[in-house]
Coordinates of C-alpha atoms in Angstrom, one line a residue:
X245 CA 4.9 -17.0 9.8
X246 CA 9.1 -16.5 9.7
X247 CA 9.0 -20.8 10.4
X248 CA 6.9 -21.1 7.3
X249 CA 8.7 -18.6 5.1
X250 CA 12.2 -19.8 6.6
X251 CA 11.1 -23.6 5.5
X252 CA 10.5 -22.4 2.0
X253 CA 14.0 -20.4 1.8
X254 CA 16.2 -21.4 4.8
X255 CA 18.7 -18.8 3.1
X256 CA 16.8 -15.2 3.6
X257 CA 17.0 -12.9 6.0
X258 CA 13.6 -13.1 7.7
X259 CA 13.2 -11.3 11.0
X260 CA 9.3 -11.3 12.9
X261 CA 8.2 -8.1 14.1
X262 CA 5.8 -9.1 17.1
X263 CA 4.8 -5.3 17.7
X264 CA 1.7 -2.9 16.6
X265 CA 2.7 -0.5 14.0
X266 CA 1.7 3.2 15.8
X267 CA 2.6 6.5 14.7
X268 CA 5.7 6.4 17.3
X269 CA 7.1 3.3 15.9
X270 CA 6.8 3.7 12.0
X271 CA 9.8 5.6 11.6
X272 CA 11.9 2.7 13.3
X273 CA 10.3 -0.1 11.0
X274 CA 10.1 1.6 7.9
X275 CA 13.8 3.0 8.1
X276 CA 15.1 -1.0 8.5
X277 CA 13.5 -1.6 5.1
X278 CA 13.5 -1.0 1.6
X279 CA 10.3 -1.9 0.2
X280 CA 7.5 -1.5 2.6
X281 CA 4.3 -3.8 1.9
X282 CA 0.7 -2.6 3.1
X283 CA -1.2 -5.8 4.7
X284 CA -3.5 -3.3 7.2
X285 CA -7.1 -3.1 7.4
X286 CA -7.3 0.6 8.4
X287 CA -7.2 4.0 6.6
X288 CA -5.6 5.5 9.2
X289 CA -2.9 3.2 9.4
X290 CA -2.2 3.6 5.5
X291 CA -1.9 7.2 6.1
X292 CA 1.0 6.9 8.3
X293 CA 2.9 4.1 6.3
X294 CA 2.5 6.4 3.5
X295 CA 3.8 9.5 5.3
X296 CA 6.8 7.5 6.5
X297 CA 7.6 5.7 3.3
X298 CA 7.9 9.0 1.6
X299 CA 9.8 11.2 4.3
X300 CA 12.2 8.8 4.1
X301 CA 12.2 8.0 0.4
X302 CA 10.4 4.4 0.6
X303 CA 9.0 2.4 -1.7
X304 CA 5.1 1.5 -0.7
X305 CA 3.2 -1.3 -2.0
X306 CA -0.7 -0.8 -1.2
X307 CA -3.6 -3.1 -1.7
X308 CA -7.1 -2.7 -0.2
X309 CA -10.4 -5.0 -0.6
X310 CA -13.6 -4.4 0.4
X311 CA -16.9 -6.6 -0.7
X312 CA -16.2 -8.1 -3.9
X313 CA -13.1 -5.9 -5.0
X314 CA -9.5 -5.0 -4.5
X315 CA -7.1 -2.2 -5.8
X316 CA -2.8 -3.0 -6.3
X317 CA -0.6 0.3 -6.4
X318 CA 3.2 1.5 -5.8
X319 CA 3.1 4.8 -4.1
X320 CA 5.6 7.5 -3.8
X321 CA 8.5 5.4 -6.3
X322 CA 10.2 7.7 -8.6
X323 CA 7.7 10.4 -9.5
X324 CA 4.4 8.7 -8.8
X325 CA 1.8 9.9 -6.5
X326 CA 1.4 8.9 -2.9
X327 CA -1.4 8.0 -1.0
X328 CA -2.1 11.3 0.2
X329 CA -1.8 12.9 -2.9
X330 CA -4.6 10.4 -4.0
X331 CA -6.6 10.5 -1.0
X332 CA -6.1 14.0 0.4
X333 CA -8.9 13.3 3.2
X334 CA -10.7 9.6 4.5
X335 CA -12.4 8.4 1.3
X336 CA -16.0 7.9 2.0
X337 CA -18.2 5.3 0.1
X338 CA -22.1 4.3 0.4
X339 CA -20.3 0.8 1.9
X340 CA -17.6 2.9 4.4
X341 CA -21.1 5.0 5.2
X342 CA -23.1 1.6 5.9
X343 CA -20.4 -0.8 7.5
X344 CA -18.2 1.4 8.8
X345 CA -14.5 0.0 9.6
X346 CA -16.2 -3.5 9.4
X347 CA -16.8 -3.4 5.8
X348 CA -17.9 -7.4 4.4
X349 CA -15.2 -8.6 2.6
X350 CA -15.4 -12.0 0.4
X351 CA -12.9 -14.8 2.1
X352 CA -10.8 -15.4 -0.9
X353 CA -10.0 -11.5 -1.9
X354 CA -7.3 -10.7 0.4
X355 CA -5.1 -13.7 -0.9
X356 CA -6.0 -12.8 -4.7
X357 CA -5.1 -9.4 -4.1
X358 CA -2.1 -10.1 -1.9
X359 CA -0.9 -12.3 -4.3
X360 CA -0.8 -9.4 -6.9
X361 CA 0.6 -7.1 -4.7
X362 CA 3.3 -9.6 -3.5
X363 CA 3.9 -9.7 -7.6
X364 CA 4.5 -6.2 -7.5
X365 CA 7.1 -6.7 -4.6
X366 CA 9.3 -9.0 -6.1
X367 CA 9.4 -6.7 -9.5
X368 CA 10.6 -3.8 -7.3
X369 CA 13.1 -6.0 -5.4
X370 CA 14.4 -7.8 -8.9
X371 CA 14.3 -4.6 -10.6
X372 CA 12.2 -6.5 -13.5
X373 CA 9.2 -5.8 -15.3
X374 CA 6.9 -2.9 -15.4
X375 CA 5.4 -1.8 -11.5
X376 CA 2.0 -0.3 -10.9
X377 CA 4.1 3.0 -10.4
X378 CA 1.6 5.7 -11.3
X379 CA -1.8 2.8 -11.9
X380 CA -3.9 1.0 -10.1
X381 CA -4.9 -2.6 -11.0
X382 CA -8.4 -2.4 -9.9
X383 CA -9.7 -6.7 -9.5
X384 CA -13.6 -7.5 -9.2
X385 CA -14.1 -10.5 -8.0
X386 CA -18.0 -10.1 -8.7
X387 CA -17.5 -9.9 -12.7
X388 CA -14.1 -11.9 -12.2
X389 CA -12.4 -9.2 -14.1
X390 CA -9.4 -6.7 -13.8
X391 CA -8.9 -3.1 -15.2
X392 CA -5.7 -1.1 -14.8
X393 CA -6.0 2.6 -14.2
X394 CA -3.8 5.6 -14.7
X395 CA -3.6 8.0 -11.5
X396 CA -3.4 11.5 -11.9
X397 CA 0.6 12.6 -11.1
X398 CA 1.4 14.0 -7.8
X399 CA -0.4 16.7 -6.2
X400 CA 0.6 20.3 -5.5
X401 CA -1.6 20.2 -3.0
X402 CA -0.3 17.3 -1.4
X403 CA 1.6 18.2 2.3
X404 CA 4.7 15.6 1.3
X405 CA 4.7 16.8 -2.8
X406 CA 3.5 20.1 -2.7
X407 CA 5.3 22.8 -4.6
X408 CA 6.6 24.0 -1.5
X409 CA 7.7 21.1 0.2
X410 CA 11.0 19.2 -1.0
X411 CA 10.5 15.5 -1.5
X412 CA 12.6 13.4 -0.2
X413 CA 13.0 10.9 -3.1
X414 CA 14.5 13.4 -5.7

């Protein structure tokens, strides 16, 4: 992948990281970047980015498919919630309940999707444009449609933003 993104711009910094993101590592890879972009397939694993990301006053771009649909946000920039705050515990769905961690995803949705939330990179990096800061762009690739959502604000109960807890991006 750096070859390929290298070939398109041989003047960018691109550096491969050829090791598993863990729970002992994230602080390590997040602190060496500014913006950090979710690609996992896991809950678990968003949990920790997002715990990271806003200890250390990160940026955090999230997207997520599953079946026929996918969800953009920016979590924990300026004052907007963070994953947690949305998700205080494992969301559970009829489809999580059914499929468990191999939920069916259609082929093409992970590139539509990425290529929004890659949109939403490059606005943070340029400093242009409006980001999902606070909404959710929610795509359905059954109807071929897409709705953006507000998200409630942070959450007092929330263990990173909660009243008594001082967050590290103020």
């Amino acid at each position: 992948m750096r070859e390929k993104a290298l070939a398109i711009n041989p003047h960018m910094d691109c550096v491969a990281v050829k090791e598993r993101f863990t729970e002992s590592n994230a602080h390590d890879l997040i602190s060496k970047h500014d913006v950090v972009v979710d690609c996992c397939d896991n809950i678990a694993t968003r949990y920790v980015i997002n715990d990271e990301c806003i200890r250390q006053g990160k940026v955090f771009v999230s997207a997520a498919t599953q079946r026929f649909s996918g969800q953009v946000t920016v979590y924990g920039h300026r004052n907007g919630p963070c994953f947690r705050c949305m998700y205080p515990t494992t969301p559970v769905t009829p489809d999580s309940e059914r499929y468990g961690s191999k939920l069916p995803i259609l082929s093409p949705l992970p590139g539509v999707v990425g290529s929004i939330e890659a949109v939403e990179v490059l606005k943070l990096i340029l400093g242009v444009g409006t980001s999902l800061e606070g909404r959710m762009l929610l795509y359905n690739g059954d109807e071929g449609t897409t709705r953006v959502i507000r998200l409630r604000g942070r959450s007092p109960d929330c263990p990173l933003h909660g009243s008594n807890e001082h967050d590290a991006s103020d």
